[in-house]
Amino acid sequence: MHNPPRGLVYAIYYTALAIIAVPVNIVAIVILSRGKCGLSRCISRYLLSMAVTDLLVIITAVILNRIPAIYFPNSFLYITPVCSFSVALIYAIRVSSVWLTVMFTFDRYVAICSQKLKAKYCTHRTAGIVVSVVCTLGCVINIPWYFLHEPIYVIDNVPWYCKRRDILYYFLPWTIFDWTDRLLTPCLPFLLILSFNTLTVRHILAASRARRRLRSSPTGERQSDPEMESRRKSIVLLFAISGCFILLWLPYVIYFLVEHFEVGFTITGYSDPRFILMESSNMFQMLSCCTNTFIYAVTQNKFREELKALLKFPLNASNSLSPSRK
């Protein structure tokens, strides 16, 4: 992540990603912070925090890392202390973004499958505590990344670029730290999200069958069920977000498995299939930071209404300020 490749494809992709992802996430933050999307305060807090961390990932990993490496490879951003800090910050925000998705999935699992725990756990206050703890831990556990790098060149006593210290590859604590980092992001989140969603689906299917039997009319007519309709909308949002996360992070998981279990794994150059897999996994991973807003627009009617109102606001403001025609 801290040694980005250069080339036309990467230049176009990352530039386009930044141009799209930044305004998209800002729009999501503005709309969700208004609290008029018909979502509970608990859900809104999770979605808002996810939008903020996604925006920060784009700023740190794309705008301040990938794009400068392509267009300004000798900028001050690649002085070793700055580069090391950038690496640690990118990993911290990425971990926070991933685990917020996990906690949102768990929150929806509790809300749907445990009515007793729902009243205590699925609250605005609890969501705030969870978000704070996740982001704090994300920063703390990634502090070591700052100290794990050394310069590639030293020019006029100025250290340039970052590479992992050679001693790390023979240092047991580094091996443990590296495996822990990869398992925490995203292997364990993968398993947790799949498990929570599987349990949620099983509960919904069982509850739906029971409610249909209880609400069936003697004439055989189908009666409307507001609770199931509300639950259906919540499930669509949950599955769209978690499903998109799994799909876009899957190449990263595949690369992790290949890197750690292929005998004699080495990357020989930009045309090496291993390098292409590695860089593709990074590209899909960063793409996941701009998809949630589109999911909200597709699945939530009130979010679409708020989006239309936000887009019309500059036009309405200009019309109100323009002099009336006689």
GROMACS .gro file of C-alpha atoms in nm:
model
  326
    1MET     CA    1   0.000   0.000   0.000
    2HIS     CA    2   0.292   0.235   0.071
    3ASN     CA    3   0.484   0.150  -0.249
    4PRO     CA    4   0.227   0.222  -0.522
    5PRO     CA    5   0.287   0.119  -0.884
    6ARG     CA    6   0.308   0.370  -1.166
    7GLY     CA    7   0.136   0.347  -1.500
    8LEU     CA    8  -0.148   0.484  -1.710
    9VAL     CA    9  -0.407   0.236  -1.582
   10TYR     CA   10  -0.330   0.317  -1.218
   11ALA     CA   11  -0.318   0.690  -1.287
   12ILE     CA   12  -0.663   0.684  -1.447
   13TYR     CA   13  -0.816   0.450  -1.189
   14TYR     CA   14  -0.699   0.626  -0.874
   15THR     CA   15  -0.768   0.974  -1.010
   16ALA     CA   16  -1.121   0.872  -1.107
   17LEU     CA   17  -1.171   0.700  -0.772
   18ALA     CA   18  -1.072   1.015  -0.582
   19ILE     CA   19  -1.292   1.237  -0.799
   20ILE     CA   20  -1.595   1.013  -0.737
   21ALA     CA   21  -1.539   0.888  -0.383
   22VAL     CA   22  -1.471   1.220  -0.207
   23PRO     CA   23  -1.793   1.402  -0.304
   24VAL     CA   24  -1.998   1.081  -0.275
   25ASN     CA   25  -1.888   1.025   0.086
   26ILE     CA   26  -1.929   1.392   0.174
   27VAL     CA   27  -2.285   1.379   0.042
   28ALA     CA   28  -2.353   1.068   0.252
   29ILE     CA   29  -2.210   1.238   0.563
   30VAL     CA   30  -2.424   1.549   0.511
   31ILE     CA   31  -2.745   1.354   0.451
   32LEU     CA   32  -2.696   1.104   0.734
   33SER     CA   33  -2.601   1.376   0.981
   34ARG     CA   34  -2.937   1.547   0.917
   35GLY     CA   35  -3.118   1.239   1.049
   36LYS     CA   36  -3.408   1.260   0.803
   37CYS     CA   37  -3.362   0.929   0.621
   38GLY     CA   38  -3.618   0.734   0.822
   39LEU     CA   39  -3.344   0.530   0.992
   40SER     CA   40  -3.305   0.487   1.366
   41ARG     CA   41  -3.043   0.700   1.540
   42CYS     CA   42  -2.846   0.384   1.613
   43ILE     CA   43  -2.827   0.281   1.246
   44SER     CA   44  -2.757   0.638   1.137
   45ARG     CA   45  -2.461   0.662   1.375
   46TYR     CA   46  -2.304   0.345   1.235
   47LEU     CA   47  -2.361   0.449   0.874
   48LEU     CA   48  -2.229   0.799   0.943
   49SER     CA   49  -1.912   0.667   1.105
   50MET     CA   50  -1.861   0.427   0.815
   51ALA     CA   51  -1.894   0.715   0.568
   52VAL     CA   52  -1.640   0.922   0.762
   53THR     CA   53  -1.382   0.641   0.776
   54ASP     CA   54  -1.438   0.561   0.408
   55LEU     CA   55  -1.370   0.926   0.325
   56LEU     CA   56  -1.054   0.919   0.536
   57VAL     CA   57  -0.934   0.603   0.360
   58ILE     CA   58  -0.972   0.775   0.024
   59ILE     CA   59  -0.788   1.085   0.148
   60THR     CA   60  -0.498   0.900   0.310
   61ALA     CA   61  -0.456   0.595   0.086
   62VAL     CA   62  -0.548   0.745  -0.253
   63ILE     CA   63  -0.505   1.123  -0.247
   64LEU     CA   64  -0.200   1.136  -0.017
   65ASN     CA   65  -0.041   0.803  -0.115
   66ARG     CA   66  -0.132   0.657  -0.453
   67ILE     CA   67  -0.180   0.972  -0.659
   68PRO     CA   68   0.138   1.150  -0.538
   69ALA     CA   69   0.340   0.835  -0.611
   70ILE     CA   70   0.217   0.846  -0.970
   71TYR     CA   71   0.237   1.219  -1.040
   72PHE     CA   72   0.483   1.350  -0.777
   73PRO     CA   73   0.713   1.059  -0.680
   74ASN     CA   74   0.977   1.287  -0.523
   75SER     CA   75   0.747   1.498  -0.308
   76PHE     CA   76   0.801   1.549   0.067
   77LEU     CA   77   0.534   1.284   0.129
   78TYR     CA   78   0.801   1.021   0.059
   79ILE     CA   79   1.052   1.138   0.319
   80THR     CA   80   1.081   0.830   0.541
   81PRO     CA   81   0.926   0.968   0.865
   82VAL     CA   82   0.632   1.113   0.670
   83CYS     CA   83   0.597   0.794   0.469
   84SER     CA   84   0.606   0.579   0.786
   85PHE     CA   85   0.340   0.794   0.951
   86SER     CA   86   0.127   0.770   0.636
   87VAL     CA   87   0.150   0.390   0.638
   88ALA     CA   88   0.046   0.368   1.005
   89LEU     CA   89  -0.242   0.611   0.948
   90ILE     CA   90  -0.368   0.421   0.642
   91TYR     CA   91  -0.371   0.091   0.828
   92ALA     CA   92  -0.541   0.244   1.132
   93ILE     CA   93  -0.823   0.398   0.929
   94ARG     CA   94  -0.865   0.087   0.717
   95VAL     CA   95  -0.899  -0.136   1.023
   96SER     CA   96  -1.153   0.104   1.173
   97SER     CA   97  -1.356   0.108   0.850
   98VAL     CA   98  -1.364  -0.272   0.828
   99TRP     CA   99  -1.459  -0.332   1.191
  100LEU     CA  100  -1.730  -0.069   1.184
  101THR     CA  101  -1.890  -0.276   0.908
  102VAL     CA  102  -1.864  -0.582   1.131
  103MET     CA  103  -2.019  -0.401   1.427
  104PHE     CA  104  -2.301  -0.266   1.210
  105THR     CA  105  -2.372  -0.624   1.097
  106PHE     CA  106  -2.369  -0.744   1.458
  107ASP     CA  107  -2.600  -0.460   1.563
  108ARG     CA  108  -2.855  -0.561   1.298
  109TYR     CA  109  -2.820  -0.926   1.398
  110VAL     CA  110  -2.903  -0.836   1.759
  111ALA     CA  111  -3.191  -0.608   1.654
  112ILE     CA  112  -3.353  -0.882   1.446
  113CYS     CA  113  -3.269  -1.199   1.637
  114SER     CA  114  -3.271  -1.096   2.005
  115GLN     CA  115  -3.557  -0.874   2.119
  116LYS     CA  116  -3.440  -0.890   2.483
  117LEU     CA  117  -3.088  -0.768   2.405
  118LYS     CA  118  -3.210  -0.521   2.142
  119ALA     CA  119  -3.353  -0.275   2.397
  120LYS     CA  120  -3.018  -0.251   2.578
  121TYR     CA  121  -2.767  -0.283   2.295
  122CYS     CA  122  -2.926  -0.125   1.985
  123THR     CA  123  -2.924   0.231   2.112
  124HIS     CA  124  -2.771   0.558   2.000
  125ARG     CA  125  -2.549   0.570   2.310
  126THR     CA  126  -2.419   0.215   2.267
  127ALA     CA  127  -2.347   0.279   1.900
  128GLY     CA  128  -2.143   0.585   1.998
  129ILE     CA  129  -1.941   0.382   2.249
  130VAL     CA  130  -1.880   0.103   1.998
  131VAL     CA  131  -1.767   0.347   1.728
  132SER     CA  132  -1.529   0.520   1.971
  133VAL     CA  133  -1.379   0.192   2.095
  134VAL     CA  134  -1.334   0.053   1.741
  135CYS     CA  135  -1.162   0.368   1.615
  136THR     CA  136  -0.941   0.397   1.924
  137LEU     CA  137  -0.828   0.034   1.904
  138GLY     CA  138  -0.777   0.070   1.529
  139CYS     CA  139  -0.529   0.351   1.593
  140VAL     CA  140  -0.353   0.188   1.891
  141ILE     CA  141  -0.287  -0.154   1.739
  142ASN     CA  142  -0.141   0.000   1.423
  143ILE     CA  143   0.113   0.228   1.595
  144PRO     CA  144   0.392  -0.032   1.539
  145TRP     CA  145   0.369   0.027   1.164
  146TYR     CA  146   0.542   0.362   1.214
  147PHE     CA  147   0.854   0.193   1.357
  148LEU     CA  148   0.876  -0.101   1.116
  149HIS     CA  149   1.023   0.087   0.820
  150GLU     CA  150   1.361   0.213   0.711
  151PRO     CA  151   1.465   0.438   0.419
  152ILE     CA  152   1.551   0.304   0.076
  153TYR     CA  153   1.781   0.597  -0.004
  154VAL     CA  154   1.956   0.865   0.199
  155ILE     CA  155   2.033   1.177  -0.006
  156ASP     CA  156   2.203   1.475   0.160
  157ASN     CA  157   2.122   1.322   0.500
  158VAL     CA  158   1.752   1.307   0.409
  159PRO     CA  159   1.597   0.955   0.426
  160TRP     CA  160   1.363   0.877   0.134
  161TYR     CA  161   1.085   0.619   0.086
  162CYS     CA  162   0.989   0.327   0.310
  163LYS     CA  163   1.068  -0.039   0.313
  164ARG     CA  164   1.018  -0.290   0.588
  165ARG     CA  165   1.327  -0.353   0.794
  166ASP     CA  166   1.514  -0.664   0.676
  167ILE     CA  167   1.543  -0.795   1.030
  168LEU     CA  168   1.166  -0.825   1.049
  169TYR     CA  169   1.163  -1.131   0.823
  170TYR     CA  170   1.367  -1.323   1.082
  171PHE     CA  171   1.200  -1.173   1.389
  172LEU     CA  172   0.928  -1.384   1.556
  173PRO     CA  173   0.729  -1.091   1.705
  174TRP     CA  174   0.705  -0.940   1.354
  175THR     CA  175   0.570  -1.269   1.216
  176ILE     CA  176   0.308  -1.276   1.492
  177PHE     CA  177   0.218  -0.910   1.432
  178ASP     CA  178   0.194  -0.962   1.053
  179TRP     CA  179  -0.032  -1.265   1.087
  180THR     CA  180  -0.246  -1.091   1.348
  181ASP     CA  181  -0.287  -0.789   1.121
  182ARG     CA  182  -0.396  -1.001   0.825
  183LEU     CA  183  -0.631  -1.215   1.033
  184LEU     CA  184  -0.794  -0.910   1.194
  185THR     CA  185  -0.833  -0.738   0.856
  186PRO     CA  186  -1.013  -0.886   0.677
  187CYS     CA  187  -1.013  -1.264   0.742
  188LEU     CA  188  -1.191  -1.257   1.080
  189PRO     CA  189  -1.439  -0.986   0.965
  190PHE     CA  190  -1.521  -1.209   0.668
  191LEU     CA  191  -1.610  -1.500   0.893
  192LEU     CA  192  -1.804  -1.285   1.139
  193ILE     CA  193  -2.011  -1.110   0.873
  194LEU     CA  194  -2.094  -1.439   0.701
  195SER     CA  195  -2.187  -1.598   1.037
  196PHE     CA  196  -2.407  -1.309   1.152
  197ASN     CA  197  -2.584  -1.291   0.816
  198THR     CA  198  -2.642  -1.668   0.809
  199LEU     CA  199  -2.793  -1.661   1.157
  200THR     CA  200  -3.002  -1.358   1.066
  201VAL     CA  201  -3.140  -1.527   0.754
  202ARG     CA  202  -3.232  -1.840   0.949
  203HIS     CA  203  -3.413  -1.632   1.211
  204ILE     CA  204  -3.600  -1.429   0.949
  205LEU     CA  205  -3.717  -1.737   0.759
  206ALA     CA  206  -3.844  -1.901   1.078
  207ALA     CA  207  -4.012  -1.582   1.199
  208SER     CA  208  -4.170  -1.516   0.861
  209ARG     CA  209  -4.329  -1.862   0.847
  210ALA     CA  210  -4.465  -1.824   1.201
  211ARG     CA  211  -4.608  -1.475   1.135
  212ARG     CA  212  -4.772  -1.588   0.811
  213ARG     CA  213  -4.950  -1.867   0.998
  214LEU     CA  214  -5.063  -1.632   1.274
  215ARG     CA  215  -5.180  -1.356   1.039
  216SER     CA  216  -5.348  -1.574   0.778
  217SER     CA  217  -5.715  -1.483   0.740
  218PRO     CA  218  -5.997  -1.738   0.718
  219THR     CA  219  -6.069  -1.626   0.363
  220GLY     CA  220  -5.712  -1.687   0.255
  221GLU     CA  221  -5.644  -1.322   0.183
  222ARG     CA  222  -5.292  -1.196   0.244
  223GLN     CA  223  -5.281  -0.925   0.509
  224SER     CA  224  -5.021  -0.651   0.517
  225ASP     CA  225  -4.755  -0.680   0.787
  226PRO     CA  226  -4.588  -0.343   0.866
  227GLU     CA  227  -4.332  -0.503   1.099
  228MET     CA  228  -4.213  -0.750   0.836
  229GLU     CA  229  -4.201  -0.474   0.576
  230SER     CA  230  -3.983  -0.261   0.803
  231ARG     CA  231  -3.764  -0.560   0.876
  232ARG     CA  232  -3.735  -0.637   0.505
  233LYS     CA  233  -3.600  -0.288   0.432
  234SER     CA  234  -3.347  -0.322   0.713
  235ILE     CA  235  -3.236  -0.659   0.580
  236VAL     CA  236  -3.195  -0.530   0.224
  237LEU     CA  237  -2.969  -0.251   0.353
  238LEU     CA  238  -2.770  -0.491   0.573
  239PHE     CA  239  -2.716  -0.754   0.304
  240ALA     CA  240  -2.630  -0.496   0.038
  241ILE     CA  241  -2.360  -0.339   0.257
  242SER     CA  242  -2.210  -0.662   0.391
  243GLY     CA  243  -2.240  -0.840   0.055
  244CYS     CA  244  -2.060  -0.557  -0.123
  245PHE     CA  245  -1.790  -0.560   0.145
  246ILE     CA  246  -1.732  -0.934   0.103
  247LEU     CA  247  -1.725  -0.914  -0.276
  248LEU     CA  248  -1.475  -0.628  -0.293
  249TRP     CA  249  -1.248  -0.761  -0.019
  250LEU     CA  250  -1.244  -1.117  -0.155
  251PRO     CA  251  -0.943  -1.057  -0.388
  252TYR     CA  252  -0.745  -0.932  -0.086
  253VAL     CA  253  -0.825  -1.251   0.106
  254ILE     CA  254  -0.722  -1.461  -0.196
  255TYR     CA  255  -0.394  -1.270  -0.222
  256PHE     CA  256  -0.331  -1.323   0.151
  257LEU     CA  257  -0.379  -1.700   0.112
  258VAL     CA  258  -0.154  -1.717  -0.196
  259GLU     CA  259   0.117  -1.504  -0.033
  260HIS     CA  260   0.132  -1.709   0.287
  261PHE     CA  261   0.076  -2.061   0.157
  262GLU     CA  262   0.250  -2.067  -0.182
  263VAL     CA  263   0.599  -2.213  -0.150
  264GLY     CA  264   0.869  -1.969  -0.258
  265PHE     CA  265   0.630  -1.676  -0.308
  266THR     CA  266   0.813  -1.388  -0.480
  267ILE     CA  267   0.711  -1.098  -0.706
  268THR     CA  268   0.946  -1.047  -1.000
  269GLY     CA  269   0.795  -0.736  -1.160
  270TYR     CA  270   0.488  -0.542  -1.270
  271SER     CA  271   0.387  -0.813  -1.520
  272ASP     CA  272   0.404  -1.091  -1.261
  273PRO     CA  273   0.055  -1.243  -1.203
  274ARG     CA  274   0.122  -1.222  -0.828
  275PHE     CA  275   0.181  -0.848  -0.854
  276ILE     CA  276  -0.135  -0.805  -1.064
  277LEU     CA  277  -0.333  -0.999  -0.802
  278MET     CA  278  -0.184  -0.788  -0.522
  279GLU     CA  279  -0.256  -0.457  -0.690
  280SER     CA  280  -0.603  -0.567  -0.804
  281SER     CA  281  -0.687  -0.658  -0.445
  282ASN     CA  282  -0.582  -0.308  -0.333
  283MET     CA  283  -0.788  -0.147  -0.609
  284PHE     CA  284  -1.104  -0.341  -0.519
  285GLN     CA  285  -1.046  -0.279  -0.149
  286MET     CA  286  -1.033   0.098  -0.202
  287LEU     CA  287  -1.333   0.085  -0.434
  288SER     CA  288  -1.535  -0.045  -0.138
  289CYS     CA  289  -1.493   0.300   0.021
  290CYS     CA  290  -1.735   0.466  -0.223
  291THR     CA  291  -2.008   0.204  -0.271
  292ASN     CA  292  -2.218   0.253   0.043
  293THR     CA  293  -2.367   0.583  -0.072
  294PHE     CA  294  -2.490   0.419  -0.392
  295ILE     CA  295  -2.637   0.137  -0.183
  296TYR     CA  296  -2.826   0.389   0.033
  297ALA     CA  297  -2.960   0.562  -0.280
  298VAL     CA  298  -3.083   0.234  -0.426
  299THR     CA  299  -3.234   0.080  -0.112
  300GLN     CA  300  -3.364   0.379   0.088
  301ASN     CA  301  -3.647   0.595  -0.048
  302LYS     CA  302  -3.601   0.877   0.203
  303PHE     CA  303  -3.227   0.887   0.136
  304ARG     CA  304  -3.308   0.942  -0.233
  305GLU     CA  305  -3.547   1.221  -0.139
  306GLU     CA  306  -3.281   1.387   0.076
  307LEU     CA  307  -3.027   1.345  -0.204
  308LYS     CA  308  -3.261   1.512  -0.455
  309ALA     CA  309  -3.324   1.799  -0.213
  310LEU     CA  310  -2.950   1.842  -0.159
  311LEU     CA  311  -2.881   1.847  -0.532
  312LYS     CA  312  -3.159   2.101  -0.588
  313PHE     CA  313  -3.045   2.327  -0.306
  314PRO     CA  314  -2.790   2.532  -0.509
  315LEU     CA  315  -3.049   2.587  -0.783
  316ASN     CA  316  -3.318   2.691  -0.536
  317ALA     CA  317  -3.075   2.920  -0.355
  318SER     CA  318  -2.971   3.091  -0.679
  319ASN     CA  319  -3.335   3.137  -0.779
  320SER     CA  320  -3.419   3.294  -0.444
  321LEU     CA  321  -3.126   3.535  -0.470
  322SER     CA  322  -3.187   3.636  -0.832
  323PRO     CA  323  -3.393   3.960  -0.885
  324SER     CA  324  -3.753   3.903  -0.979
  325ARG     CA  325  -3.849   3.976  -1.335
  326LYS     CA  326  -4.120   4.229  -1.404
   0.00000   0.00000   0.00000
